Amino acid sequence: MKPLLVANWKMNKTVVDAIEYVQAIGDGLEMLRNIEVVLCPSYVALPVLDGLFKDTRVKLGAQNVSAWKNGAKTGEVSAEMLKPHCQYIIIGHSERRLHCAESLTMVNDKVKRVVQASLTPIICVSNESEIEALMELDDKLADAVVAFEPLEAIGSGQPSDPKTVDAMVKLIKKRLGVSKVLYGGSVDQGNIRTYLKVSDGALIGGASLVAKDFLALCQSVNG
Ligand code: PGA
């Protein structure tokens, strides 16, 4: 299985910044055959990047999705709306659970919407109770990707101990029956190889924001 590297830009980059990033990368990411790369820009940049990466190996993801179907939900963006522009959707990132009061029920509802739309959820979990809450989804998780992201490791420059990551990846696979579990939290070019020994890929925030640095990180993993 090729390592899956997911760039989470969070609430960074205007559409113009996103275009400049893609221009700076050139065809660099498309050349990498030994890894899968997913870029997750803001909603507004998704259609533009979708056009720029058309017919390439680079995939796109959204950072969030509505828990509801289309209708009277002002400000929400549905899985159906995202489907033409991306293949993956990040769900339940701890920043959303914290700042946007995203509950376990909402996370599960979002997973259902994404699976119904035939998109792949990347579900973020940081502890055992969040893993347990996903267990009721059962068959919906067949092709889901799960990302283990301990809170203290996110954006802190203090990544988790690889032994802890190894244990959590195994636990997540056993409990949820998923085959792809990523690690996220202060992953950079210096430590990514360590985490790929105990996981199937990485969710990368800060180290994905500068085009040339992210390309160099991807190239170092591709070999
Ligand atoms: P970080 O963020 O790489 O900046 O720690 C990871 C994430 O929050 O997904």
Short mmCIF file of N, CA and C in Angstrom, two decimals, residues 14 27 31 45 55 63-65 74 90 106 119 179 193 196 207 221:
data_model
loop_
_atom_site.label_atom_id
_atom_site.label_comp_id
_atom_site.label_asym_id
_atom_site.label_seq_id
_atom_site.Cartn_x
_atom_site.Cartn_y
_atom_site.Cartn_z
N THR A 14 -5.58 32.28 0.38
CA THR A 14 -6.65 32.76 -0.49
C THR A 14 -6.62 31.92 -1.76
N ASP A 27 4.96 20.35 -11.94
CA ASP A 27 4.50 18.96 -12.06
C ASP A 27 5.20 18.07 -11.03
N MET A 31 4.80 13.66 -10.48
CA MET A 31 5.85 12.71 -10.86
C MET A 31 6.05 11.61 -9.81
N ALA A 45 -11.27 27.44 -2.63
CA ALA A 45 -10.19 27.16 -3.59
C ALA A 45 -10.35 25.80 -4.27
N ASP A 55 -6.86 15.46 -14.41
CA ASP A 55 -6.11 14.40 -15.10
C ASP A 55 -4.69 14.21 -14.57
N GLN A 63 -12.00 20.17 3.85
CA GLN A 63 -11.64 20.12 5.28
C GLN A 63 -12.83 19.89 6.19
N ASN A 64 -14.03 19.90 5.58
CA ASN A 64 -15.24 19.79 6.38
C ASN A 64 -16.39 19.51 5.42
N VAL A 65 -17.55 19.19 5.96
CA VAL A 65 -18.75 18.97 5.16
C VAL A 65 -19.95 19.15 6.09
N THR A 74 -28.47 27.58 6.03
CA THR A 74 -27.64 28.70 5.58
C THR A 74 -26.17 28.53 5.98
N ILE A 90 -12.11 15.59 5.08
CA ILE A 90 -11.68 15.49 6.49
C ILE A 90 -12.90 15.72 7.38
N MET A 106 -22.59 14.55 15.39
CA MET A 106 -22.41 15.27 14.12
C MET A 106 -21.33 14.61 13.27
N LEU A 119 -17.80 9.39 -1.45
CA LEU A 119 -16.51 10.05 -1.21
C LEU A 119 -15.84 9.34 -0.03
N SER A 179 -8.54 -0.16 7.03
CA SER A 179 -7.22 -0.63 6.62
C SER A 179 -6.20 0.51 6.54
N ARG A 193 9.40 9.76 8.11
CA ARG A 193 9.74 8.35 7.85
C ARG A 193 9.54 7.50 9.10
N LEU A 196 5.85 6.74 9.24
CA LEU A 196 5.37 5.84 8.18
C LEU A 196 5.70 4.37 8.49
N ALA A 207 3.58 21.78 8.02
CA ALA A 207 4.64 21.43 7.07
C ALA A 207 4.12 21.27 5.63
N VAL A 221 9.85 11.05 0.84
CA VAL A 221 9.12 9.80 1.13
C VAL A 221 9.05 8.93 -0.13
#
